[in-house]
JSON list of C-alpha atoms and ligand atoms in Angstrom, two decimals:
[
{"chain": "A", "resi": 2, "resn": "MET", "atom": "CA", "xyz": [-0.26, -8.33, -42.47]},
{"chain": "A", "resi": 3, "resn": "ILE", "atom": "CA", "xyz": [0.87, -5.79, -40.57]},
{"chain": "A", "resi": 4, "resn": "LEU", "atom": "CA", "xyz": [0.03, -1.98, -39.46]},
{"chain": "A", "resi": 5, "resn": "GLU", "atom": "CA", "xyz": [2.15, -0.04, -37.48]},
{"chain": "A", "resi": 6, "resn": "GLY", "atom": "CA", "xyz": [1.30, 3.01, -35.09]},
{"chain": "A", "resi": 7, "resn": "SER", "atom": "CA", "xyz": [1.49, 4.41, -31.96]},
{"chain": "A", "resi": 8, "resn": "ILE", "atom": "CA", "xyz": [-0.96, 6.39, -29.85]},
{"chain": "A", "resi": 9, "resn": "ARG", "atom": "CA", "xyz": [-0.34, 8.59, -27.08]},
{"chain": "A", "resi": 10, "resn": "LEU", "atom": "CA", "xyz": [-2.23, 8.48, -24.26]},
{"chain": "A", "resi": 11, "resn": "PRO", "atom": "CA", "xyz": [-2.69, 11.85, -21.70]},
{"chain": "A", "resi": 12, "resn": "PHE", "atom": "CA", "xyz": [-3.76, 10.45, -18.28]},
{"chain": "A", "resi": 13, "resn": "SER", "atom": "CA", "xyz": [-4.17, 12.28, -14.93]},
{"chain": "A", "resi": 14, "resn": "TYR", "atom": "CA", "xyz": [-3.93, 9.79, -12.09]},
{"chain": "A", "resi": 15, "resn": "ALA", "atom": "CA", "xyz": [-4.86, 10.61, -8.36]},
{"chain": "A", "resi": 16, "resn": "ALA", "atom": "CA", "xyz": [-2.80, 9.30, -6.75]},
{"chain": "A", "resi": 17, "resn": "GLY", "atom": "CA", "xyz": [-5.58, 8.85, -3.05]},
{"chain": "A", "resi": 18, "resn": "VAL", "atom": "CA", "xyz": [-4.73, 10.62, 0.88]},
{"chain": "A", "resi": 19, "resn": "VAL", "atom": "CA", "xyz": [-1.53, 7.43, 0.66]},
{"chain": "A", "resi": 20, "resn": "GLY", "atom": "CA", "xyz": [-0.19, 7.85, -2.74]},
{"chain": "A", "resi": 21, "resn": "SER", "atom": "CA", "xyz": [0.17, 11.34, -2.30]},
{"chain": "A", "resi": 22, "resn": "ARG", "atom": "CA", "xyz": [2.40, 11.03, 1.02]},
{"chain": "A", "resi": 23, "resn": "PHE", "atom": "CA", "xyz": [4.39, 7.88, -0.61]},
{"chain": "A", "resi": 24, "resn": "LEU", "atom": "CA", "xyz": [4.96, 10.38, -3.25]},
{"chain": "A", "resi": 25, "resn": "VAL", "atom": "CA", "xyz": [5.70, 13.84, -0.38]},
{"chain": "A", "resi": 26, "resn": "ALA", "atom": "CA", "xyz": [8.02, 10.94, 1.03]},
{"chain": "A", "resi": 27, "resn": "LEU", "atom": "CA", "xyz": [10.28, 10.96, -1.58]},
{"chain": "A", "resi": 28, "resn": "ARG", "atom": "CA", "xyz": [9.72, 14.13, -2.59]},
{"chain": "A", "resi": 29, "resn": "ASP", "atom": "CA", "xyz": [10.44, 15.77, 0.78]},
{"chain": "A", "resi": 30, "resn": "GLU", "atom": "CA", "xyz": [12.70, 13.15, 2.54]},
{"chain": "A", "resi": 31, "resn": "GLN", "atom": "CA", "xyz": [14.00, 10.73, -0.11]},
{"chain": "A", "resi": 32, "resn": "VAL", "atom": "CA", "xyz": [12.56, 8.26, 2.52]},
{"chain": "A", "resi": 33, "resn": "ILE", "atom": "CA", "xyz": [9.93, 5.34, 0.84]},
{"chain": "A", "resi": 34, "resn": "LEU", "atom": "CA", "xyz": [7.28, 4.30, 2.21]},
{"chain": "A", "resi": 35, "resn": "GLY", "atom": "CA", "xyz": [4.98, 0.87, 2.78]},
{"chain": "A", "resi": 36, "resn": "GLY", "atom": "CA", "xyz": [1.78, 0.20, 3.53]},
{"chain": "A", "resi": 37, "resn": "ARG", "atom": "CA", "xyz": [1.12, -2.08, 5.84]},
{"chain": "A", "resi": 38, "resn": "CYS", "atom": "CA", "xyz": [-2.43, -3.33, 5.99]},
{"chain": "A", "resi": 39, "resn": "SER", "atom": "CA", "xyz": [-3.60, -3.53, 9.15]},
{"chain": "A", "resi": 40, "resn": "ASP", "atom": "CA", "xyz": [-5.78, -6.79, 8.88]},
{"chain": "A", "resi": 41, "resn": "CYS", "atom": "CA", "xyz": [-2.35, -9.29, 7.54]},
{"chain": "A", "resi": 42, "resn": "GLY", "atom": "CA", "xyz": [0.26, -7.40, 8.08]},
{"chain": "A", "resi": 43, "resn": "THR", "atom": "CA", "xyz": [1.17, -7.39, 4.34]},
{"chain": "A", "resi": 44, "resn": "VAL", "atom": "CA", "xyz": [3.66, -4.05, 3.71]},
{"chain": "A", "resi": 45, "resn": "SER", "atom": "CA", "xyz": [3.48, -3.20, -0.08]},
{"chain": "A", "resi": 46, "resn": "CYS", "atom": "CA", "xyz": [5.12, -0.53, -1.76]},
{"chain": "A", "resi": 47, "resn": "PRO", "atom": "CA", "xyz": [4.83, 1.39, -3.27]},
{"chain": "A", "resi": 48, "resn": "ALA", "atom": "CA", "xyz": [2.06, 2.16, -0.67]},
{"chain": "A", "resi": 49, "resn": "ARG", "atom": "CA", "xyz": [-1.53, 1.84, -1.92]},
{"chain": "A", "resi": 50, "resn": "SER", "atom": "CA", "xyz": [-4.48, 2.16, -0.47]},
{"chain": "A", "resi": 51, "resn": "MET", "atom": "CA", "xyz": [-5.49, -1.12, -0.12]},
{"chain": "A", "resi": 52, "resn": "CYS", "atom": "CA", "xyz": [-4.45, -3.97, 0.96]},
{"chain": "A", "resi": 53, "resn": "PRO", "atom": "CA", "xyz": [-2.62, -6.62, -1.84]},
{"chain": "A", "resi": 54, "resn": "GLU", "atom": "CA", "xyz": [-3.33, -9.72, -0.22]},
{"chain": "A", "resi": 55, "resn": "CYS", "atom": "CA", "xyz": [-6.76, -8.94, 1.64]},
{"chain": "A", "resi": 56, "resn": "GLY", "atom": "CA", "xyz": [-8.19, -5.65, 0.08]},
{"chain": "A", "resi": 57, "resn": "THR", "atom": "CA", "xyz": [-8.39, -4.36, 3.36]},
{"chain": "A", "resi": 58, "resn": "HIS", "atom": "CA", "xyz": [-8.16, -0.33, 3.74]},
{"chain": "A", "resi": 59, "resn": "VAL", "atom": "CA", "xyz": [-4.95, 1.20, 4.48]},
{"chain": "A", "resi": 60, "resn": "ASP", "atom": "CA", "xyz": [-3.46, 3.48, 6.11]},
{"chain": "A", "resi": 61, "resn": "ASP", "atom": "CA", "xyz": [-0.40, 2.86, 8.08]},
{"chain": "A", "resi": 62, "resn": "LEU", "atom": "CA", "xyz": [2.88, 3.25, 6.44]},
{"chain": "A", "resi": 63, "resn": "VAL", "atom": "CA", "xyz": [6.11, 2.38, 7.30]},
{"chain": "A", "resi": 64, "resn": "GLU", "atom": "CA", "xyz": [9.43, 3.18, 6.04]},
{"chain": "A", "resi": 65, "resn": "VAL", "atom": "CA", "xyz": [11.18, 0.33, 3.21]},
{"chain": "A", "resi": 66, "resn": "GLY", "atom": "CA", "xyz": [14.35, 0.27, 2.47]},
{"chain": "A", "resi": 67, "resn": "PRO", "atom": "CA", "xyz": [16.45, 1.67, 0.90]},
{"chain": "A", "resi": 68, "resn": "GLY", "atom": "CA", "xyz": [17.97, -1.40, 0.17]},
{"chain": "A", "resi": 69, "resn": "GLY", "atom": "CA", "xyz": [16.27, -4.12, -1.02]},
{"chain": "A", "resi": 70, "resn": "THR", "atom": "CA", "xyz": [16.49, -7.09, -3.23]},
{"chain": "A", "resi": 71, "resn": "VAL", "atom": "CA", "xyz": [16.66, -7.85, -7.15]},
{"chain": "A", "resi": 72, "resn": "GLU", "atom": "CA", "xyz": [13.97, -10.66, -7.78]},
{"chain": "A", "resi": 73, "resn": "ALA", "atom": "CA", "xyz": [13.71, -10.68, -11.55]},
{"chain": "A", "resi": 74, "resn": "TRP", "atom": "CA", "xyz": [15.14, -8.69, -14.23]},
{"chain": "A", "resi": 75, "resn": "THR", "atom": "CA", "xyz": [14.54, -7.53, -17.81]},
{"chain": "A", "resi": 76, "resn": "GLU", "atom": "CA", "xyz": [17.10, -5.72, -20.36]},
{"chain": "A", "resi": 77, "resn": "MET", "atom": "CA", "xyz": [18.29, -5.51, -23.89]},
{"chain": "A", "resi": 78, "resn": "PRO", "atom": "CA", "xyz": [21.24, -4.34, -25.29]},
{"chain": "A", "resi": 79, "resn": "GLY", "atom": "CA", "xyz": [21.01, -0.51, -25.26]},
{"chain": "A", "resi": 80, "resn": "LYS", "atom": "CA", "xyz": [18.20, -0.39, -23.66]},
{"chain": "A", "resi": 81, "resn": "PRO", "atom": "CA", "xyz": [17.68, 0.56, -19.56]},
{"chain": "A", "resi": 82, "resn": "ALA", "atom": "CA", "xyz": [16.97, -2.76, -17.62]},
{"chain": "A", "resi": 83, "resn": "PHE", "atom": "CA", "xyz": [13.85, -2.81, -15.37]},
{"chain": "A", "resi": 84, "resn": "GLY", "atom": "CA", "xyz": [13.75, -5.16, -12.51]},
{"chain": "A", "resi": 85, "resn": "LEU", "atom": "CA", "xyz": [11.54, -6.11, -9.09]},
{"chain": "A", "resi": 86, "resn": "ILE", "atom": "CA", "xyz": [12.88, -5.20, -6.13]},
{"chain": "A", "resi": 87, "resn": "ARG", "atom": "CA", "xyz": [11.50, -6.09, -2.95]},
{"chain": "A", "resi": 88, "resn": "LEU", "atom": "CA", "xyz": [12.92, -3.56, -0.86]},
{"chain": "A", "resi": 89, "resn": "ASP", "atom": "CA", "xyz": [14.49, -4.03, 2.74]},
{"chain": "A", "resi": 90, "resn": "GLY", "atom": "CA", "xyz": [10.58, -4.14, 5.36]},
{"chain": "A", "resi": 91, "resn": "ALA", "atom": "CA", "xyz": [8.05, -5.02, 2.65]},
{"chain": "A", "resi": 92, "resn": "ASP", "atom": "CA", "xyz": [6.81, -8.64, 1.58]},
{"chain": "A", "resi": 93, "resn": "THR", "atom": "CA", "xyz": [5.61, -7.41, -2.70]},
{"chain": "A", "resi": 94, "resn": "ALA", "atom": "CA", "xyz": [8.10, -6.09, -4.68]},
{"chain": "A", "resi": 95, "resn": "LEU", "atom": "CA", "xyz": [8.43, -2.59, -6.60]},
{"chain": "A", "resi": 96, "resn": "ILE", "atom": "CA", "xyz": [9.36, -2.19, -10.95]},
{"chain": "A", "resi": 97, "resn": "HIS", "atom": "CA", "xyz": [11.97, 0.36, -11.84]},
{"chain": "A", "resi": 98, "resn": "HIS", "atom": "CA", "xyz": [15.28, 1.01, -13.50]},
{"chain": "A", "resi": 99, "resn": "LEU", "atom": "CA", "xyz": [18.32, -0.98, -12.19]},
{"chain": "A", "resi": 100, "resn": "LEU", "atom": "CA", "xyz": [21.51, 1.60, -12.53]},
{"chain": "A", "resi": 101, "resn": "SER", "atom": "CA", "xyz": [24.34, -0.18, -12.64]},
{"chain": "A", "resi": 102, "resn": "GLY", "atom": "CA", "xyz": [26.70, -2.17, -15.61]},
{"chain": "A", "resi": 103, "resn": "GLU", "atom": "CA", "xyz": [24.95, -4.51, -17.92]},
{"chain": "A", "resi": 104, "resn": "GLY", "atom": "CA", "xyz": [24.36, -7.90, -17.80]},
{"chain": "A", "resi": 105, "resn": "LYS", "atom": "CA", "xyz": [26.05, -8.60, -14.51]},
{"chain": "A", "resi": 106, "resn": "TRP", "atom": "CA", "xyz": [22.58, -9.10, -12.89]},
{"chain": "A", "resi": 107, "resn": "GLN", "atom": "CA", "xyz": [22.55, -12.12, -10.42]},
{"chain": "A", "resi": 108, "resn": "PRO", "atom": "CA", "xyz": [18.45, -12.89, -7.75]},
{"chain": "A", "resi": 109, "resn": "ASN", "atom": "CA", "xyz": [18.99, -11.75, -4.75]},
{"chain": "A", "resi": 110, "resn": "THR", "atom": "CA", "xyz": [21.59, -8.87, -6.15]},
{"chain": "A", "resi": 111, "resn": "ARG", "atom": "CA", "xyz": [21.89, -6.36, -3.13]},
{"chain": "A", "resi": 112, "resn": "VAL", "atom": "CA", "xyz": [21.24, -2.48, -5.29]},
{"chain": "A", "resi": 113, "resn": "THR", "atom": "CA", "xyz": [20.15, 0.59, -3.08]},
{"chain": "A", "resi": 114, "resn": "ALA", "atom": "CA", "xyz": [17.97, 3.65, -4.28]},
{"chain": "A", "resi": 115, "resn": "ARG", "atom": "CA", "xyz": [19.52, 6.44, -5.73]},
{"chain": "A", "resi": 116, "resn": "PHE", "atom": "CA", "xyz": [17.74, 9.64, -4.85]},
{"chain": "A", "resi": 117, "resn": "ALA", "atom": "CA", "xyz": [16.82, 12.11, -7.91]},
{"chain": "A", "resi": 118, "resn": "PRO", "atom": "CA", "xyz": [19.16, 15.72, -7.21]},
{"chain": "A", "resi": 119, "resn": "GLU", "atom": "CA", "xyz": [16.01, 17.55, -8.55]},
{"chain": "A", "resi": 120, "resn": "ARG", "atom": "CA", "xyz": [12.63, 15.82, -6.77]},
{"chain": "A", "resi": 121, "resn": "VAL", "atom": "CA", "xyz": [9.01, 16.70, -8.34]},
{"chain": "A", "resi": 122, "resn": "GLY", "atom": "CA", "xyz": [6.57, 14.11, -6.32]},
{"chain": "A", "resi": 123, "resn": "ASP", "atom": "CA", "xyz": [6.91, 11.02, -8.31]},
{"chain": "A", "resi": 124, "resn": "ILE", "atom": "CA", "xyz": [7.88, 7.43, -9.06]},
{"chain": "A", "resi": 125, "resn": "ASN", "atom": "CA", "xyz": [10.76, 8.85, -10.39]},
{"chain": "A", "resi": 126, "resn": "ASP", "atom": "CA", "xyz": [12.40, 10.94, -7.54]},
{"chain": "A", "resi": 127, "resn": "ILE", "atom": "CA", "xyz": [14.04, 7.42, -7.13]},
{"chain": "A", "resi": 128, "resn": "GLU", "atom": "CA", "xyz": [16.02, 7.05, -10.77]},
{"chain": "A", "resi": 129, "resn": "GLY", "atom": "CA", "xyz": [16.62, 4.11, -10.36]},
{"chain": "A", "resi": 130, "resn": "PHE", "atom": "CA", "xyz": [18.29, 1.17, -8.10]},
{"chain": "A", "resi": 131, "resn": "GLU", "atom": "CA", "xyz": [22.18, 0.06, -7.79]},
{"chain": "A", "resi": 132, "resn": "GLU", "atom": "CA", "xyz": [24.03, -2.36, -7.03]},
{"chain": "A", "resi": 133, "resn": "GLU", "atom": "CA", "xyz": [24.87, -1.77, -2.68]},
{"chain": "A", "resi": 134, "resn": "ARG", "atom": "CA", "xyz": [28.40, -0.53, -2.79]},
{"chain": "A", "resi": 135, "resn": "GLY", "atom": "CA", "xyz": [31.53, -3.74, -1.62]},
{"chain": "A", "resi": 136, "resn": "ALA", "atom": "CA", "xyz": [28.32, -5.98, -2.83]},
{"chain": "A", "resi": 137, "resn": "SER", "atom": "CA", "xyz": [29.62, -8.32, -5.42]},
{"chain": "B", "resi": 230, "resn": "ZN", "atom": "ZN1", "xyz": [-4.26, -6.96, 4.15]}
]
């Protein structure tokens, strides 16, 4: 027996100081920031207030990307593809839309961020990632 339904789940998320700086840099400068841990040196992206490796509070932000490599992806015909993108300078991968054609992704494909023409301070200020020109 299967019951079908849907749940609407509105929420608010406090981005905090580090997350807010990340979002403001996307919106105002089209720059992607990672958080560098002062203890272990891990650079996480998106920048977060706690190091994902050791739990140390992070307050040092560094520019990463906008280029990077696709580590993994998922796609279904007719649906947007999603990828885990490790941006240049980052030690963690960011999940986001892959904008180029279906069925062509390979491990380590070089991609670069495409920013939205109008940005609001949201992760979708990056429209997604597209294959770098000149890459094959
Ligand atoms: Zn750390």
